[in-house]
């Protein structure tokens, strides 16, 4: 996509497309179609112990914790992030997180327009609980996400 395809975006409180990605709810705030493919923004809300296994992808990802707490691993670094914390994961860096509070909410920013396709496929094809980890991995691999 080129920049001319970008449009202004307003998502009111509670608005936006909602996707179920395993135990987490993803609210799409700005998709690649909205930003000319430059970045995407999501709100992730999840329960305790939710989070992906170690994985990597060819785009940067950042989290701003709004509510709750997570433990994150980025490469060899382990961090505990509470509300108000910011975490950046460079492209092609193995990373994971686990929600450690009863629930958490955070804003996710990605630097390419590929994460929404993954979230949409997970919502459409997998559900919760997932039919199998193999099914989840097939969806992830189609979107350029690999287990670390």
XYZ file of C-alpha atoms in Angstrom, residues 66-133:
68
model
C -2.905 0.455 30.227
C -4.176 -1.867 32.981
C -2.694 -4.865 34.764
C 0.749 -6.425 34.521
C 2.713 -8.684 32.203
C 6.014 -10.514 32.227
C 7.734 -10.171 28.865
C 10.798 -11.812 27.349
C 12.529 -9.972 24.509
C 15.555 -11.852 23.252
C 17.602 -12.591 26.391
C 15.942 -9.847 28.462
C 13.112 -10.464 30.934
C 10.975 -7.540 32.112
C 7.970 -7.079 34.365
C 5.697 -4.378 32.944
C 2.894 -2.764 34.967
C 0.341 -0.126 33.933
C 2.156 2.853 32.423
C 5.064 0.734 31.124
C 6.194 0.616 27.505
C 7.894 -2.368 25.817
C 9.423 -2.331 22.310
C 10.323 -5.514 20.429
C 12.578 -5.075 17.360
C 11.766 -7.024 14.190
C 13.033 -10.614 14.047
C 13.568 -10.748 17.824
C 12.216 -13.738 19.744
C 9.696 -12.557 22.305
C 6.722 -13.580 24.418
C 4.576 -12.218 27.205
C 2.366 -13.625 29.928
C -0.359 -11.681 31.754
C 0.422 -11.933 35.479
C -2.448 -9.884 36.954
C -6.091 -11.096 36.970
C -6.463 -9.331 33.601
C -4.578 -6.784 31.535
C -5.221 -4.272 28.797
C -2.559 -2.827 26.565
C -2.137 -0.987 23.308
C -0.169 -2.862 20.642
C 1.580 -1.043 17.785
C 3.117 -2.911 14.850
C 5.220 -1.416 12.058
C 3.750 -3.394 9.193
C 0.222 -4.113 8.090
C 0.354 -7.868 8.681
C -0.747 -8.387 12.260
C -4.411 -7.633 11.573
C -4.491 -10.398 8.959
C -3.188 -12.814 11.603
C -5.744 -11.655 14.192
C -8.575 -11.860 11.641
C -7.582 -15.386 10.600
C -7.350 -16.492 14.232
C -10.820 -15.063 14.933
C -12.318 -16.625 11.800
C -10.571 -20.019 11.807
C -9.500 -20.968 15.337
C -11.779 -19.879 18.175
C -11.191 -20.631 21.852
C -10.228 -23.118 23.028
C -8.262 -23.806 19.834
C -8.869 -27.075 17.986
C -5.109 -27.777 18.125
C -1.769 -26.034 18.409
